[in-house]
């Protein structure tokens, strides 16, 4: 068991100039064989390993990571957490995650800084209003705390939004989920890594998967840059690169990997104390604890693994930001970066078995996987351990692309006469 | 009274032009040409800021964009306020008002300074380890964390300035106007290349321009004078555009670069009106030459952050360029020769140097000998171990270094001072190079990363390529340019160069002290207060990757992006973890190079230019008649026309009644219109619509439903056969562009064998739709020559006609269920035809109606609106529109998907009508539909898609989708609202005129 | 932002184009004869290659023509451009 983190341990360690802190996780070489291997050391993968060890008594497991843990989309996203999804299946999945978030710092003994500062979604045309009301009604019946706000209530909750009726796409209303908010992305990966490590999970960094070895229709192990590792359960959580791993096993997935960009401003004193998302105008903004405005841009429409997107996406995003927040015109962009998101045709994830026995995929989270991290890890662990899905992820199977039973979160096509 | 440290006119200072400015409420004076930093230093002001975490007093450390400490708020509380402005970059102007940030109440006495004493409790990542108990209090803790974080204050008012974009295409872009950049620009332009030279500072010449020592000569002139002449020459070159105050922010792939040209930030506020503040240059260059120079490294020792500690080269810049001494008792601390250049400059100006501390033991350098000649004490083989003073450095402690440089030996010597210049050698500025995708290699001799391989047609020259001395630059630059530009020869082949720098350097990333590390504060990232011991703590805790260390300690994540300290962080990691520097990699340098104002990126795309307004030709009539508008895509559509203070409900009730009782008129110009021609046009329609088209007679119209390949309804509209091989298709307003693209896609890529041509003609026609029992009478007055009899012109047919001399197309089609005519006419006649119809309809109370009434009227008839009554999960079967899905056709887009196991389910959500128990109860669109409110969880069967009060039926009507709705006709269901449950009955979605009698009434 | 050499218009900025995903997925001639699995394969399953990919682009703000591009998706380097119906170059 690791030393507990607390203000007392901090004070105690200050007397020894913090020179006696132990490692948050070991950096072992891989063993020859594991009971299960998780491919991908992001938040989802580390959480999967954590719950496999914690809830399913599997201790001989490894997480293999091509680079450094948390270095993919976990460390590149805008950290928005919410569960106000339309469809029952999605609401069930994301609210399961949200409930875990609410106590995650205590569970992991690692402050993931989950702040329920609320998430607002804005409506800018009449169809937006209908769609958001529809979602709010569905949320209420699903036990999710979303409410519909009129324009004045939007303004009251976030006074810096430009709610003038004279702007190009005036704010007609919005929804608010108060339990929603943000968390510290790196801490999620590190907290799960520390927790998993303390239960005996091997976290192996700088270990790239080069091939998946099959024995007939079941898996036998993985070829890596650190050699062959035997296992008969492989859980792939390699967002962005899911198809690359699938191709190694001879599978094709309904995914396209696209660049997603984000940016932060220079840090300033508190100016916005919630998360505001506008789909129609395409502006997502919140403020980090450090004071930076955290702004999510959109995806480009082409497949790319370059972790770079086009400038026009960033420009378009900031156009929208200044439309809704003209006061930010003199703020400055400090950093801009890109990630690779793999996107499903219905904008919902896949947490599923595959046609190959022992091979499981958790992918297709598109632009919104961070919020699901704890729930995704928990349900994927269940699926791997029991070789069948939990009822909360049953709808997110691969077969839906054959049957047509998609979980279409794109919602309405926003077309009107 | 502050001291005056102005020594002698600096190169760019105009002493005849005095400027007053305010800093922290006090008025100071500087000269034209000063930066805020140089002007403050001239007034002996060093303490300008407090650090991010510990609120330690901080001063000006550099003279450029790498400044980590001296960042200020400009014009606090005005609409031109700006946070986090580097004092080293902003040029002073009359009326400049600046203040310190992140301190309270003042920079001199800052309550937050208590953090410095709490610092033992605040190591890197402390917040991950605490604030967890009790869970409910995190947000309270966080409130205070957030308040104490942040630097400056966000503006709170709209920006009065304007910004713009400019596209530049050039043969060669040269970034940086130091000696390398000037040579490159000249060679390039003289060889016929269209060349752009950009420089972030207001003046050209880099650091060579103020080099006036006898130790650096070109063709027997001192190097500064030589470069002066070169600059005068290039200013005359026709092929060369020079932009100063222009900073390259981002270097993207395919030589696409963004640069910010600053146009008014150096002017007094009152002179900025009507001028563009920044211009964002979007540059596509065939070739890019980076001559971005290098950045001097600080040294990492205990308390290396006090006000009065500057980079040695910055001290030289301040004295030579601005004529400002940074102190009266100066000490220089170095591990290489360049501090001696500073010493020589100070000596030339008669400024006192107390001592020079040099890590190196033996130095054979002309510069050192020169300094020694002036009787300046040099402590060779020594290091600074600590500094004293709180708001200004007062003294340093030095000790001798052991042979291996790992320890200090001997006794401690204290020397008093008021300024310490440090030089840890130079880091090539490779930021833009790596942004472009360039790969670096590590050079062991001086521990630098230099460019290795180029991803695009580009070249790094001079200091940013690792050529750090004058003779290397002049020796290499002309050679590599010759090859890069593929030219014969350059005029710089036979330069005679004198360069006195000795390249020896004794690099020690973390200097040893006599204290244990835990008791020191040796800053690596000055802005974020991350120290050497923080980095070691991160490593101890298992954070091994450079990116992990960066994130855990926040090293390099400040507004300077770690331009000074990142190399030291790497060095300390490499030494601690015993890993090779070259193998560790570097952190990613993310764009922009220096922070870029949002307004600059956005340019003119603000306010009314944020997005296009699409207006119909009749738009002006609608505004004149007080229409309210709704946004549909980019279109502004008339929503309703309130009269005499009506609200929307009242207006819509009136409009709807008028349309059914006499006549209504609608502007339908926004519907998408696609002209389809070719011998295979009918076959094409067969493939894209669910129904059959081959048998549609010329002159007839037909409604069509278009699916996605996954079987879901995508768009709908009426298509008219104008001629044997000529159709006009209409689409939804919002879907027009996507439908057009989709059809082109299939035509060009799947069915190239079809002889079909598509042309978007949405904007070419205006469409006036007149409906109601009196529509025929009205329209026949407008087009008297046309036979409107039902026999000649039945429902769902079309006629060519003329209004005056102008051709138009008239369709008798109906989206309201009333008899209805649409006139399509060349767009510029739209308003006149509209007015003609209004005139003709006067006696019939013709009533203009907007989209809301249109929606109500069609809902009475159970007609769907794609996007409102459908989302991307509805098949035509779900819509109970089986009749439109051809069973005979072999294939059409989406057909196969209709037969998958999920799409053939009987209990899918299906479109139905819903009637409320109370006819006056109007349901909320979006409300959910359930059968049983007592079940937990409540099962949602569907939702209300459209809902209105029908004035014609005198009751509330609604459309909705309900699981298995087809088989629930007459069933009672419940709409569970927040405060009540509303009872509804499932009904036929056609509420009015099921027999379609009104179409011919 | 890359530059795409439209086979009809020449070199233009990427912002003039729209991407159309993986190329050479031929729409089945007889969809009704496919199993649900085979149809799903056509409809949704993609190679999503990291590396050299053959893909479709449309010069949507130009000549509106569709054509094929060979691009390395790991660094966005475009290797070749060819018209619809032309034989793909080998990479």
mmCIF file of N, CA and C in Angstrom, chain A residues 6 17-19 24 27 68-69 75 87 106 110-111 113-117 126-127 130 134 137-138 140 142 168-169 184 186 205 266-269 287 289-290 311 315 319 327-334 336 403 415 417, chain B residues 82-84 102 120 127-128 130 132 135 138-139 142 146 149-150 152 159 161 258 282 519 540-541 544 547-548 551 557 561 591 595-599 611-612 630-631 634 637 732 866-867 871 902 924-926 943 976:
data_model
loop_
_atom_site.group_PDB
_atom_site.id
_atom_site.type_symbol
_atom_site.label_atom_id
_atom_site.label_comp_id
_atom_site.label_asym_id
_atom_site.label_seq_id
_atom_site.Cartn_x
_atom_site.Cartn_y
_atom_site.Cartn_z
ATOM 1 N N UNK A 6 -2.111 13.484 2.047
ATOM 2 C CA UNK A 6 -3.013 14.361 2.790
ATOM 3 C C UNK A 6 -2.227 15.594 3.193
ATOM 4 N N UNK A 17 12.231 18.062 3.520
ATOM 5 C CA UNK A 17 12.354 18.737 2.236
ATOM 6 C C UNK A 17 11.788 17.914 1.098
ATOM 7 N N UNK A 18 10.759 17.160 1.389
ATOM 8 C CA UNK A 18 10.050 16.378 0.358
ATOM 9 C C UNK A 18 10.963 15.380 -0.334
ATOM 10 N N UNK A 19 12.000 14.951 0.381
ATOM 11 C CA UNK A 19 12.929 14.030 -0.269
ATOM 12 C C UNK A 19 12.574 12.576 -0.035
ATOM 13 N N UNK A 24 5.019 7.380 -7.498
ATOM 14 C CA UNK A 24 3.571 7.278 -7.675
ATOM 15 C C UNK A 24 3.231 5.964 -8.383
ATOM 16 N N UNK A 27 8.049 1.598 -12.726
ATOM 17 C CA UNK A 27 8.213 1.598 -14.176
ATOM 18 C C UNK A 27 8.810 0.253 -14.578
ATOM 19 N N UNK A 68 4.125 8.046 -23.026
ATOM 20 C CA UNK A 68 4.039 8.254 -21.587
ATOM 21 C C UNK A 68 2.566 8.292 -21.212
ATOM 22 N N UNK A 69 2.235 7.833 -20.030
ATOM 23 C CA UNK A 69 0.822 7.706 -19.684
ATOM 24 C C UNK A 69 0.138 9.081 -19.658
ATOM 25 N N UNK A 75 -4.454 14.052 -22.007
ATOM 26 C CA UNK A 75 -3.713 15.278 -21.690
ATOM 27 C C UNK A 75 -3.933 16.383 -22.697
ATOM 28 N N UNK A 87 -30.118 10.176 -25.394
ATOM 29 C CA UNK A 87 -30.640 8.814 -25.440
ATOM 30 C C UNK A 87 -30.418 8.107 -24.107
ATOM 31 N N UNK A 106 -11.431 11.113 -3.570
ATOM 32 C CA UNK A 106 -11.341 10.367 -2.312
ATOM 33 C C UNK A 106 -11.021 8.906 -2.592
ATOM 34 N N UNK A 110 -6.233 10.970 -4.601
ATOM 35 C CA UNK A 110 -5.479 11.807 -5.531
ATOM 36 C C UNK A 110 -6.444 12.890 -5.988
ATOM 37 N N UNK A 111 -6.091 14.135 -5.809
ATOM 38 C CA UNK A 111 -7.036 15.206 -6.103
ATOM 39 C C UNK A 111 -7.151 15.426 -7.605
ATOM 40 N N UNK A 113 -9.419 17.162 -8.835
ATOM 41 C CA UNK A 113 -9.976 18.522 -8.952
ATOM 42 C C UNK A 113 -11.261 18.572 -9.763
ATOM 43 N N UNK A 114 -12.132 17.618 -9.493
ATOM 44 C CA UNK A 114 -13.433 17.652 -10.160
ATOM 45 C C UNK A 114 -14.260 18.769 -9.545
ATOM 46 N N UNK A 115 -14.618 19.732 -10.375
ATOM 47 C CA UNK A 115 -15.367 20.893 -9.891
ATOM 48 C C UNK A 115 -16.697 20.958 -10.589
ATOM 49 N N UNK A 116 -17.745 20.899 -9.793
ATOM 50 C CA UNK A 116 -19.076 20.916 -10.386
ATOM 51 C C UNK A 116 -19.525 22.354 -10.567
ATOM 52 N N UNK A 117 -18.871 23.001 -11.519
ATOM 53 C CA UNK A 117 -19.166 24.415 -11.752
ATOM 54 C C UNK A 117 -20.295 24.575 -12.773
ATOM 55 N N UNK A 126 -34.412 28.165 -33.443
ATOM 56 C CA UNK A 126 -35.619 27.548 -32.886
ATOM 57 C C UNK A 126 -35.483 26.034 -32.789
ATOM 58 N N UNK A 127 -34.757 25.439 -33.742
ATOM 59 C CA UNK A 127 -34.588 23.990 -33.671
ATOM 60 C C UNK A 127 -33.684 23.620 -32.490
ATOM 61 N N UNK A 130 -35.893 23.518 -29.506
ATOM 62 C CA UNK A 130 -36.648 22.265 -29.448
ATOM 63 C C UNK A 130 -35.762 21.111 -28.998
ATOM 64 N N UNK A 134 -36.076 18.990 -25.615
ATOM 65 C CA UNK A 134 -36.274 17.548 -25.713
ATOM 66 C C UNK A 134 -35.265 16.825 -24.824
ATOM 67 N N UNK A 137 -36.043 17.340 -21.049
ATOM 68 C CA UNK A 137 -37.142 16.486 -20.582
ATOM 69 C C UNK A 137 -36.658 15.052 -20.407
ATOM 70 N N UNK A 138 -35.899 14.589 -21.390
ATOM 71 C CA UNK A 138 -35.392 13.210 -21.313
ATOM 72 C C UNK A 138 -34.466 13.062 -20.108
ATOM 73 N N UNK A 140 -34.490 14.754 -17.328
ATOM 74 C CA UNK A 140 -35.255 14.783 -16.077
ATOM 75 C C UNK A 140 -35.830 13.405 -15.789
ATOM 76 N N UNK A 142 -34.726 10.664 -16.813
ATOM 77 C CA UNK A 142 -33.642 9.718 -16.554
ATOM 78 C C UNK A 142 -32.902 10.042 -15.253
ATOM 79 N N UNK A 168 -25.478 38.002 -34.489
ATOM 80 C CA UNK A 168 -25.829 37.205 -35.670
ATOM 81 C C UNK A 168 -26.697 36.008 -35.292
ATOM 82 N N UNK A 169 -26.323 35.279 -34.258
ATOM 83 C CA UNK A 169 -27.125 34.144 -33.808
ATOM 84 C C UNK A 169 -27.425 34.322 -32.320
ATOM 85 N N UNK A 184 -9.110 17.996 -13.513
ATOM 86 C CA UNK A 184 -7.711 18.186 -13.937
ATOM 87 C C UNK A 184 -7.300 16.927 -14.700
ATOM 88 N N UNK A 186 -4.568 15.640 -16.295
ATOM 89 C CA UNK A 186 -3.380 14.839 -15.983
ATOM 90 C C UNK A 186 -3.585 14.021 -14.708
ATOM 91 N N UNK A 205 5.618 1.865 -19.811
ATOM 92 C CA UNK A 205 5.642 2.982 -20.753
ATOM 93 C C UNK A 205 6.694 2.736 -21.826
ATOM 94 N N UNK A 266 -3.680 33.124 -22.175
ATOM 95 C CA UNK A 266 -2.834 33.422 -21.027
ATOM 96 C C UNK A 266 -3.711 33.414 -19.775
ATOM 97 N N UNK A 267 -3.106 33.113 -18.627
ATOM 98 C CA UNK A 267 -3.919 33.075 -17.407
ATOM 99 C C UNK A 267 -4.342 34.472 -16.949
ATOM 100 N N UNK A 268 -5.580 34.574 -16.525
ATOM 101 C CA UNK A 268 -6.079 35.821 -15.933
ATOM 102 C C UNK A 268 -6.880 35.467 -14.680
ATOM 103 N N UNK A 269 -7.185 36.483 -13.914
ATOM 104 C CA UNK A 269 -7.988 36.294 -12.705
ATOM 105 C C UNK A 269 -9.381 35.778 -13.099
ATOM 106 N N UNK A 287 -12.732 28.163 -17.705
ATOM 107 C CA UNK A 287 -11.478 28.732 -17.214
ATOM 108 C C UNK A 287 -10.845 27.743 -16.251
ATOM 109 N N UNK A 289 -8.210 26.286 -13.294
ATOM 110 C CA UNK A 289 -7.847 26.806 -11.978
ATOM 111 C C UNK A 289 -6.640 27.723 -12.069
ATOM 112 N N UNK A 290 -5.821 27.504 -13.089
ATOM 113 C CA UNK A 290 -4.644 28.345 -13.248
ATOM 114 C C UNK A 290 -5.004 29.718 -13.805
ATOM 115 N N UNK A 311 -5.406 25.781 -39.558
ATOM 116 C CA UNK A 311 -5.586 27.050 -38.844
ATOM 117 C C UNK A 311 -7.016 27.549 -38.931
ATOM 118 N N UNK A 315 -9.270 29.584 -36.213
ATOM 119 C CA UNK A 315 -9.813 30.906 -36.516
ATOM 120 C C UNK A 315 -11.334 30.906 -36.371
ATOM 121 N N UNK A 319 -13.531 33.151 -33.854
ATOM 122 C CA UNK A 319 -14.609 34.003 -34.378
ATOM 123 C C UNK A 319 -15.843 33.839 -33.502
ATOM 124 N N UNK A 327 -15.683 40.666 -24.988
ATOM 125 C CA UNK A 327 -14.690 41.197 -24.045
ATOM 126 C C UNK A 327 -13.357 40.453 -24.141
ATOM 127 N N UNK A 328 -13.348 39.274 -24.769
ATOM 128 C CA UNK A 328 -12.098 38.511 -24.855
ATOM 129 C C UNK A 328 -11.223 38.914 -26.041
ATOM 130 N N UNK A 329 -11.622 39.929 -26.776
ATOM 131 C CA UNK A 329 -10.875 40.285 -27.988
ATOM 132 C C UNK A 329 -9.399 40.585 -27.707
ATOM 133 N N UNK A 330 -9.115 41.202 -26.558
ATOM 134 C CA UNK A 330 -7.726 41.566 -26.261
ATOM 135 C C UNK A 330 -7.015 40.500 -25.431
ATOM 136 N N UNK A 331 -7.691 39.396 -25.173
ATOM 137 C CA UNK A 331 -7.004 38.272 -24.531
ATOM 138 C C UNK A 331 -6.090 37.625 -25.573
ATOM 139 N N UNK A 332 -5.105 36.892 -25.095
ATOM 140 C CA UNK A 332 -4.159 36.310 -26.045
ATOM 141 C C UNK A 332 -4.116 34.785 -25.961
ATOM 142 N N UNK A 333 -4.011 34.172 -27.134
ATOM 143 C CA UNK A 333 -3.844 32.729 -27.208
ATOM 144 C C UNK A 333 -2.415 32.387 -26.796
ATOM 145 N N UNK A 334 -2.314 31.504 -25.808
ATOM 146 C CA UNK A 334 -0.992 31.141 -25.296
ATOM 147 C C UNK A 334 -0.459 29.888 -25.983
ATOM 148 N N UNK A 336 -1.670 26.325 -28.493
ATOM 149 C CA UNK A 336 -2.667 25.672 -29.317
ATOM 150 C C UNK A 336 -2.106 24.300 -29.642
ATOM 151 N N UNK A 403 -26.878 -4.118 -37.363
ATOM 152 C CA UNK A 403 -28.330 -4.143 -37.172
ATOM 153 C C UNK A 403 -28.980 -2.807 -37.504
ATOM 154 N N UNK A 415 -32.085 20.855 -39.790
ATOM 155 C CA UNK A 415 -32.571 21.319 -41.079
ATOM 156 C C UNK A 415 -34.007 21.755 -40.870
ATOM 157 N N UNK A 417 -37.536 23.846 -42.831
ATOM 158 C CA UNK A 417 -38.080 24.511 -44.001
ATOM 159 C C UNK A 417 -38.001 26.020 -43.852
ATOM 160 N N UNK B 82 -5.193 45.553 -21.165
ATOM 161 C CA UNK B 82 -4.630 44.314 -21.676
ATOM 162 C C UNK B 82 -3.793 43.700 -20.578
ATOM 163 N N UNK B 83 -4.045 42.433 -20.262
ATOM 164 C CA UNK B 83 -3.240 41.789 -19.225
ATOM 165 C C UNK B 83 -1.954 41.203 -19.793
ATOM 166 N N UNK B 84 -1.006 40.943 -18.906
ATOM 167 C CA UNK B 84 0.156 40.111 -19.219
ATOM 168 C C UNK B 84 1.018 40.642 -20.366
ATOM 169 N N UNK B 102 -1.041 40.593 -10.241
ATOM 170 C CA UNK B 102 -0.893 39.476 -9.308
ATOM 171 C C UNK B 102 -0.302 39.904 -7.965
ATOM 172 N N UNK B 120 7.526 25.694 1.821
ATOM 173 C CA UNK B 120 7.847 24.292 2.129
ATOM 174 C C UNK B 120 6.638 23.368 1.995
ATOM 175 N N UNK B 127 -1.063 20.248 -4.842
ATOM 176 C CA UNK B 127 -2.530 20.248 -4.903
ATOM 177 C C UNK B 127 -3.099 18.885 -5.277
ATOM 178 N N UNK B 128 -2.273 18.006 -5.857
ATOM 179 C CA UNK B 128 -2.793 16.670 -6.142
ATOM 180 C C UNK B 128 -2.889 15.837 -4.861
ATOM 181 N N UNK B 130 -3.562 17.047 -1.729
ATOM 182 C CA UNK B 130 -4.355 17.572 -0.617
ATOM 183 C C UNK B 130 -5.650 18.207 -1.109
ATOM 184 N N UNK B 132 -8.463 17.261 -0.338
ATOM 185 C CA UNK B 132 -9.398 16.201 -0.690
ATOM 186 C C UNK B 132 -10.411 15.933 0.415
ATOM 187 N N UNK B 135 -14.694 16.043 1.032
ATOM 188 C CA UNK B 135 -14.927 16.180 -0.405
ATOM 189 C C UNK B 135 -15.748 17.427 -0.720
ATOM 190 N N UNK B 138 -13.921 20.910 -1.500
ATOM 191 C CA UNK B 138 -12.989 21.187 -2.594
ATOM 192 C C UNK B 138 -13.320 22.477 -3.328
ATOM 193 N N UNK B 139 -14.619 22.667 -3.570
ATOM 194 C CA UNK B 139 -14.964 23.861 -4.336
ATOM 195 C C UNK B 139 -14.715 25.150 -3.555
ATOM 196 N N UNK B 142 -11.039 25.559 -3.875
ATOM 197 C CA UNK B 142 -10.757 25.932 -5.255
ATOM 198 C C UNK B 142 -11.031 27.405 -5.502
ATOM 199 N N UNK B 146 -8.293 29.635 -7.235
ATOM 200 C CA UNK B 146 -8.542 30.362 -8.482
ATOM 201 C C UNK B 146 -8.291 31.859 -8.308
ATOM 202 N N UNK B 149 -4.621 32.426 -8.290
ATOM 203 C CA UNK B 149 -3.958 32.122 -9.568
ATOM 204 C C UNK B 149 -4.292 33.222 -10.577
ATOM 205 N N UNK B 150 -3.983 32.962 -11.822
ATOM 206 C CA UNK B 150 -4.216 33.984 -12.844
ATOM 207 C C UNK B 150 -3.133 35.023 -12.732
ATOM 208 N N UNK B 152 -2.849 38.749 -14.889
ATOM 209 C CA UNK B 152 -3.552 40.022 -15.004
ATOM 210 C C UNK B 152 -5.047 39.824 -14.981
ATOM 211 N N UNK B 159 -13.823 45.423 -27.319
ATOM 212 C CA UNK B 159 -12.565 45.974 -27.818
ATOM 213 C C UNK B 159 -12.855 47.098 -28.820
ATOM 214 N N UNK B 161 -10.734 48.422 -30.790
ATOM 215 C CA UNK B 161 -9.822 48.360 -31.932
ATOM 216 C C UNK B 161 -10.308 47.403 -33.015
ATOM 217 N N UNK B 258 1.906 32.202 -39.903
ATOM 218 C CA UNK B 258 1.092 33.312 -39.431
ATOM 219 C C UNK B 258 2.006 34.293 -38.725
ATOM 220 N N UNK B 282 -1.076 36.091 -43.302
ATOM 221 C CA UNK B 282 -1.155 34.658 -43.602
ATOM 222 C C UNK B 282 -0.229 34.433 -44.781
ATOM 223 N N UNK B 519 16.704 23.186 0.741
ATOM 224 C CA UNK B 519 16.630 24.510 1.349
ATOM 225 C C UNK B 519 16.817 25.638 0.341
ATOM 226 N N UNK B 540 11.682 11.862 -8.597
ATOM 227 C CA UNK B 540 11.646 10.944 -7.471
ATOM 228 C C UNK B 540 10.295 10.242 -7.396
ATOM 229 N N UNK B 541 9.250 10.956 -7.766
ATOM 230 C CA UNK B 541 7.913 10.371 -7.671
ATOM 231 C C UNK B 541 7.541 9.545 -8.906
ATOM 232 N N UNK B 544 8.897 10.349 -15.273
ATOM 233 C CA UNK B 544 10.188 10.241 -15.948
ATOM 234 C C UNK B 544 10.225 10.941 -17.285
ATOM 235 N N UNK B 547 7.702 15.296 -20.655
ATOM 236 C CA UNK B 547 6.349 15.874 -20.673
ATOM 237 C C UNK B 547 5.676 15.731 -19.301
ATOM 238 N N UNK B 548 5.926 14.585 -18.635
ATOM 239 C CA UNK B 548 5.361 14.418 -17.296
ATOM 240 C C UNK B 548 5.934 15.446 -16.327
ATOM 241 N N UNK B 551 4.466 18.819 -16.955
ATOM 242 C CA UNK B 551 3.088 18.968 -16.499
ATOM 243 C C UNK B 551 2.995 18.939 -14.970
ATOM 244 N N UNK B 557 5.263 26.205 -18.786
ATOM 245 C CA UNK B 557 3.862 26.390 -19.157
ATOM 246 C C UNK B 557 3.372 27.804 -18.899
ATOM 247 N N UNK B 561 6.338 30.401 -22.270
ATOM 248 C CA UNK B 561 6.507 29.027 -22.731
ATOM 249 C C UNK B 561 7.921 28.507 -22.480
ATOM 250 N N UNK B 591 2.535 26.294 -31.039
ATOM 251 C CA UNK B 591 2.237 27.647 -31.482
ATOM 252 C C UNK B 591 1.245 28.311 -30.524
ATOM 253 N N UNK B 595 2.398 34.853 -27.469
ATOM 254 C CA UNK B 595 0.937 34.854 -27.423
ATOM 255 C C UNK B 595 0.314 35.818 -28.433
ATOM 256 N N UNK B 596 -0.778 35.384 -28.994
ATOM 257 C CA UNK B 596 -1.401 36.096 -30.108
ATOM 258 C C UNK B 596 -2.805 36.531 -29.685
ATOM 259 N N UNK B 597 -3.077 37.808 -29.829
ATOM 260 C CA UNK B 597 -4.379 38.349 -29.421
ATOM 261 C C UNK B 597 -5.517 37.694 -30.205
ATOM 262 N N UNK B 598 -6.571 37.309 -29.477
ATOM 263 C CA UNK B 598 -7.721 36.693 -30.152
ATOM 264 C C UNK B 598 -8.208 37.576 -31.297
ATOM 265 N N UNK B 599 -8.300 38.876 -31.004
ATOM 266 C CA UNK B 599 -8.790 39.810 -32.022
ATOM 267 C C UNK B 599 -7.971 39.747 -33.297
ATOM 268 N N UNK B 611 -20.807 36.098 -39.680
ATOM 269 C CA UNK B 611 -21.266 35.116 -40.649
ATOM 270 C C UNK B 611 -22.139 35.835 -41.665
ATOM 271 N N UNK B 612 -22.182 35.276 -42.845
ATOM 272 C CA UNK B 612 -22.967 35.853 -43.928
ATOM 273 C C UNK B 612 -24.443 35.943 -43.521
ATOM 274 N N UNK B 630 -36.439 34.741 -38.223
ATOM 275 C CA UNK B 630 -35.727 33.638 -37.575
ATOM 276 C C UNK B 630 -34.532 33.256 -38.449
ATOM 277 N N UNK B 631 -33.491 32.762 -37.793
ATOM 278 C CA UNK B 631 -32.326 32.277 -38.523
ATOM 279 C C UNK B 631 -32.575 30.843 -38.954
ATOM 280 N N UNK B 634 -27.946 30.100 -42.754
ATOM 281 C CA UNK B 634 -27.470 31.483 -42.841
ATOM 282 C C UNK B 634 -28.583 32.446 -43.265
ATOM 283 N N UNK B 637 -35.196 34.398 -42.304
ATOM 284 C CA UNK B 637 -36.531 34.175 -42.867
ATOM 285 C C UNK B 637 -37.561 34.922 -42.036
ATOM 286 N N UNK B 732 -34.888 21.416 -48.731
ATOM 287 C CA UNK B 732 -35.136 22.248 -47.561
ATOM 288 C C UNK B 732 -34.156 23.413 -47.570
ATOM 289 N N UNK B 866 -38.487 18.017 -42.250
ATOM 290 C CA UNK B 866 -37.263 17.244 -42.019
ATOM 291 C C UNK B 866 -36.378 18.047 -41.070
ATOM 292 N N UNK B 867 -35.927 17.411 -40.031
ATOM 293 C CA UNK B 867 -35.100 18.117 -39.057
ATOM 294 C C UNK B 867 -35.899 18.530 -37.826
ATOM 295 N N UNK B 871 -35.269 13.202 -36.808
ATOM 296 C CA UNK B 871 -33.856 13.415 -36.536
ATOM 297 C C UNK B 871 -33.160 12.354 -37.376
ATOM 298 N N UNK B 902 -32.714 -4.037 -37.336
ATOM 299 C CA UNK B 902 -33.288 -3.008 -36.464
ATOM 300 C C UNK B 902 -34.288 -2.123 -37.204
ATOM 301 N N UNK B 924 -45.588 21.152 -25.128
ATOM 302 C CA UNK B 924 -44.276 21.750 -25.389
ATOM 303 C C UNK B 924 -43.505 20.878 -26.375
ATOM 304 N N UNK B 925 -43.005 21.494 -27.431
ATOM 305 C CA UNK B 925 -42.189 20.735 -28.382
ATOM 306 C C UNK B 925 -40.950 20.239 -27.650
ATOM 307 N N UNK B 926 -40.662 18.990 -27.821
ATOM 308 C CA UNK B 926 -39.520 18.404 -27.120
ATOM 309 C C UNK B 926 -39.921 17.618 -25.886
ATOM 310 N N UNK B 943 -41.213 11.548 -28.280
ATOM 311 C CA UNK B 943 -41.313 12.954 -27.888
ATOM 312 C C UNK B 943 -42.173 13.732 -28.872
ATOM 313 N N UNK B 976 -45.331 13.775 -19.320
ATOM 314 C CA UNK B 976 -44.980 14.143 -17.941
ATOM 315 C C UNK B 976 -44.149 15.424 -17.931
#
